Amino acid sequence: MTSQSIEQSGPIRVERDGDILQITSDSPPVNALGAAVRDGLEAAVKAGVADSSITAIVLRCDGRTFFAGADISEFGKPLQGIPLPTLVDLIEASPKPVIAAIHGTALGGGCEVALGCHYRVAVPSAKLGTPEVKLGLLPGAGGTQRLPRLVGVKAALEMIVLGNPVSAKAAADMGLVDKVVGEDTLAADALAFAREVAGTRPIPRVRDRVVAPDPAAVETFRKTHGRKLRGFDAPEACITCVVAAAERPFEDGLAVEREQFMALMNGNQSAAQRHLFFAERKAAKIDDIDPATALRAIGRVGVIGAGTMGGGIAMNFLSAGVPVTIVEMQQEALDRGTGVMRRNYEASAAKGRLPADAPDKAMALLSPTLSLDDLADCDLIIEAVYEDMSVKKDIFTKLDAIAKPGAILASNTSYLNIDEIAAVTKRPGDVLGMHFFSPANVMKLLEVVRGRQTAPDVLSTVMALAKKIRKVAVVAGVCDGFIGNRMLMPRQVEANKLLMEGATPEQIDRVHVAFGMPMGPFQMADLAGVDIGWHRDPSRIENIRDALAAEGRWGQKKGAGFYDYDEKRNPTPSQRVAEIIDEFRAKEGATPRDISDEEIVARTLYTMVNEGALILEEGMAQRASDVDVVWVYGYGWPVYRGGPMFWAQSEGADKVVAGLERYGFPVAKGLKTGEAFK
Ligand code: 3H9
């Protein structure tokens, strides 16, 4: 390249190559469109337009990505610099063609900047998308009006309302990208492209295009995705804007977009979703460990147990290209477990979620064995057998003798004491908990349990590995049930007490579903199995759950649990369960009374918040936002409520405290002092 006269102003660099002006942003880590970037772009574009020797402008970014969006950390603060929509309009109004040269991820405002440009070229690995909906927002810099004009209503709905990015090739197929260029020659190819189009008149502007309304596509979209989007405000606002793009002139559509965007931006849901965006990233940081700590190399992982949990855990690593040795006690169980894994992969490939050769590739990395001794060359060994302390101690004693020095030894326990397990080894510093959630190959959450003696580099290594296998990891301390299951306990206890006092399973579940949970406590019991944890002694009936289990009402799998189920597993309230509850009430002399929904909220949700505050007080979680991440990613707490601690704060701590006091619960100090929200 023969570039001349390089000028740098803040994050924006401007250089000439003959009659083409190249504008490059260098704003790590992701070239977010903060005020300095926007102002620099404005000045550079204006300079290019004003310079009569320039015939076209190329816009690109240094570093790992094209603009990944507006700067989310600026939201909710007073606006500084040129607004992004104005900048996009300014680019589009340029009388000289502007070409976006895209690598990495052109997301949100980044995609909107590209849409304001007159042409878009991209490398094959680039991705383009409008993920604002995942932040409870919509593309607010003209994206809802320009994207449908370029790709049609159907494709725009998919991109804007679901928020998933598309590949450069898919973008080219739908008309969003004009040319896919060489992976390693973006700058040169973009310049060459700019020379080709420099003289084109009229300049193609997306705003001048017309898109036909497509009510059928809107209806099909709603039918297909309505359930998944239940409770969220942003998807409906996105649909309104896309419909406006097809039905109204460009400027009117922009006005609709602005109004909808501001309503979302000022609402609670977006605040909750933006909170989670940063919470998820903060969770990866360990307060008292130097981020530069050298990590241990993990070349091979061992998994003990090829049941549902062990198999799911192993799949995470195989999918990430890490070889796994999996151990079972019996050949039959080993074959069954590896068979399930293969079938899971094949089902995903059949649905097009994985390339056709992915199942073979993943399974080729798996070494099944019946011998623990084969774990000797593993760098990380995860035990995933059933929850019994003596069994776990026995395994860790054996592992201590087998594992190579420096290997990390992890237990997948969901509540047992990691320190007690570590104590049977001569290397407690190498031991920690890795609590996966079922199905382990699907659920995003990983609770990483830090034992009293867990070494800093062991913890850091596992947190980094979690990112590699695409989990959201949260550090928890050693306590019964860690963060997630510990908070489940008060909810369960209170839900059962409420039944005795007069509530029905349907009422309690309804309140939880209306709140936004995927299901209520009794629906969850029926799905997981009412018999889980049952002592299997039909003569010992201590509570309603025992009574159900003793009658074979084990939940959905038996067609009966807290509800009756038809052959399609549709639930109906059960007369028999009502009788069992009545019998228990009579036995305990309980007189049923009317229970309000508000009481259910206070006793089953505020008590969880209270437990979260205790967890923080005891130092079992690093920060309130970690508790939120656990409940959102592990238990289906509604994303738009930001997690239990965020929700409590937005409800008002005073209200939560008053609710807890009204029903006689001792209130955690942190809820009164505000410490519970830090
Ligand atoms: C928008 O554009 C609205 C407009 O339509 C309308 C405006 C009027 N802002 O994720 P990573 C930080 S809404 C600020 O770990 P990766 C992130 O916090 C925006 N900061 O990297 C982290 O900081 P730290 C629409 C951001 O490689 C660091 O960068 N765009 C932003 O795994 C690294 O991030 C989106 O929603 C941002 N926009 O993934 C895209 N993005 O190191 C959001 C990132 O201190 N971003 N940071 O923890 C992403 O999806 C991913 O970050 C990305 C990279 C895929 C780009």
mmCIF file of C-alpha atoms and ligand atoms in Angstrom, residues 29-30 32 64 68-73 75 84-85 105 107-109 112 131-132 135 138-141 258 261 277-278 281 285 467, ligand 1:
data_model
loop_
_atom_site.group_PDB
_atom_site.id
_atom_site.type_symbol
_atom_site.label_atom_id
_atom_site.label_comp_id
_atom_site.label_asym_id
_atom_site.label_seq_id
_atom_site.Cartn_x
_atom_site.Cartn_y
_atom_site.Cartn_z
ATOM 1 C CA PRO A 29 -10.883 -4.178 23.207
ATOM 2 C CA VAL A 30 -13.839 -4.228 20.785
ATOM 3 C CA ALA A 32 -17.169 0.109 20.931
ATOM 4 C CA ARG A 64 -9.883 -8.028 16.904
ATOM 5 C CA ALA A 68 -18.950 -4.283 18.279
ATOM 6 C CA GLY A 69 -21.696 -1.784 19.035
ATOM 7 C CA ALA A 70 -22.513 1.373 20.930
ATOM 8 C CA ASP A 71 -20.539 1.699 24.155
ATOM 9 C CA ILE A 72 -22.896 0.048 26.628
ATOM 10 C CA SER A 73 -21.139 1.641 29.591
ATOM 11 C CA PHE A 75 -26.005 4.081 28.600
ATOM 12 C CA LEU A 84 -24.713 7.639 16.934
ATOM 13 C CA PRO A 85 -27.849 8.007 14.755
ATOM 14 C CA THR A 105 -18.053 -8.862 14.770
ATOM 15 C CA LEU A 107 -22.659 -5.839 16.047
ATOM 16 C CA GLY A 108 -25.434 -3.462 17.057
ATOM 17 C CA GLY A 109 -24.341 0.114 16.409
ATOM 18 C CA GLU A 112 -25.749 0.154 11.878
ATOM 19 C CA PRO A 131 -27.971 -8.199 19.358
ATOM 20 C CA GLU A 132 -29.528 -5.147 21.072
ATOM 21 C CA LEU A 135 -29.809 -6.005 26.190
ATOM 22 C CA LEU A 138 -33.501 -2.438 19.728
ATOM 23 C CA PRO A 139 -31.109 -1.157 17.075
ATOM 24 C CA GLY A 140 -31.529 2.546 17.750
ATOM 25 C CA ALA A 141 -29.290 4.107 15.115
ATOM 26 C CA ARG A 258 -36.570 6.506 18.400
ATOM 27 C CA PHE A 261 -35.833 2.805 21.767
ATOM 28 C CA PHE A 277 -24.110 -8.253 30.427
ATOM 29 C CA PHE A 278 -21.526 -6.765 32.757
ATOM 30 C CA ARG A 281 -18.109 -10.686 32.482
ATOM 31 C CA LYS A 285 -12.776 -11.997 37.686
ATOM 32 C CA LYS A 467 -14.657 -19.689 29.037
HETATM 33 C C1 3H9 B 1 -26.083 -0.791 20.618
HETATM 34 O O1 3H9 B 1 -25.254 -0.898 19.753
HETATM 35 C C2 3H9 B 1 -27.192 0.219 20.596
HETATM 36 C C3 3H9 B 1 -27.374 0.900 19.259
HETATM 37 O O2 3H9 B 1 -28.191 0.143 18.407
HETATM 38 C C4 3H9 B 1 -28.107 2.210 19.389
HETATM 39 C C5 3H9 B 1 -27.403 3.323 20.033
HETATM 40 C C6 3H9 B 1 -28.134 4.626 19.880
HETATM 41 N N1 3H9 B 1 -19.739 -1.614 25.042
HETATM 42 O O3 3H9 B 1 -17.373 -10.080 25.717
HETATM 43 P P1 3H9 B 1 -15.916 -9.917 25.931
HETATM 44 C C7 3H9 B 1 -16.335 -5.043 26.783
HETATM 45 S S1 3H9 B 1 -26.055 -1.786 21.996
HETATM 46 C C8 3H9 B 1 -18.889 -1.530 26.073
HETATM 47 O O4 3H9 B 1 -15.309 -10.523 27.137
HETATM 48 P P2 3H9 B 1 -15.363 -11.549 23.624
HETATM 49 C C9 3H9 B 1 -16.709 -6.144 27.776
HETATM 50 O O5 3H9 B 1 -17.454 -5.620 28.838
HETATM 51 C C10 3H9 B 1 -24.575 -2.784 21.790
HETATM 52 N N2 3H9 B 1 -18.054 -2.530 26.432
HETATM 53 O O6 3H9 B 1 -15.080 -10.364 24.644
HETATM 54 C C11 3H9 B 1 -15.360 -6.655 28.177
HETATM 55 O O7 3H9 B 1 -14.829 -5.776 29.153
HETATM 56 P P3 3H9 B 1 -13.875 -6.325 30.329
HETATM 57 C C12 3H9 B 1 -24.763 -3.882 20.811
HETATM 58 C C13 3H9 B 1 -18.091 -3.655 25.713
HETATM 59 O O8 3H9 B 1 -14.222 -11.578 22.704
HETATM 60 C C14 3H9 B 1 -14.523 -6.502 26.902
HETATM 61 O O9 3H9 B 1 -15.212 -5.552 26.093
HETATM 62 N N3 3H9 B 1 -23.603 -4.729 20.821
HETATM 63 C C15 3H9 B 1 -18.950 -3.795 24.627
HETATM 64 O O10 3H9 B 1 -15.771 -12.775 24.359
HETATM 65 C C16 3H9 B 1 -14.370 -7.796 26.128
HETATM 66 O O11 3H9 B 1 -15.661 -8.344 25.898
HETATM 67 C C17 3H9 B 1 -23.507 -5.793 21.619
HETATM 68 O O12 3H9 B 1 -24.423 -6.116 22.356
HETATM 69 C C18 3H9 B 1 -19.800 -2.710 24.276
HETATM 70 N N4 3H9 B 1 -20.641 -2.758 23.243
HETATM 71 O O13 3H9 B 1 -16.656 -11.088 22.817
HETATM 72 C C19 3H9 B 1 -22.223 -6.570 21.560
HETATM 73 N N5 3H9 B 1 -18.766 -5.017 24.087
HETATM 74 O O14 3H9 B 1 -12.689 -6.906 29.625
HETATM 75 C C20 3H9 B 1 -21.707 -6.828 22.940
HETATM 76 C C21 3H9 B 1 -17.813 -5.604 24.835
HETATM 77 O O15 3H9 B 1 -13.605 -5.098 31.138
HETATM 78 N N6 3H9 B 1 -20.432 -7.480 22.941
HETATM 79 N N7 3H9 B 1 -17.402 -4.796 25.807
HETATM 80 O O16 3H9 B 1 -14.701 -7.352 31.062
HETATM 81 C C22 3H9 B 1 -20.245 -8.784 22.673
HETATM 82 O O17 3H9 B 1 -21.154 -9.497 22.312
HETATM 83 C C23 3H9 B 1 -18.882 -9.359 22.865
HETATM 84 O O18 3H9 B 1 -18.172 -8.489 23.712
HETATM 85 C C24 3H9 B 1 -18.045 -9.563 21.576
HETATM 86 C C25 3H9 B 1 -16.602 -9.991 21.972
HETATM 87 C C26 3H9 B 1 -18.705 -10.674 20.746
HETATM 88 C C27 3H9 B 1 -17.971 -8.298 20.779
#
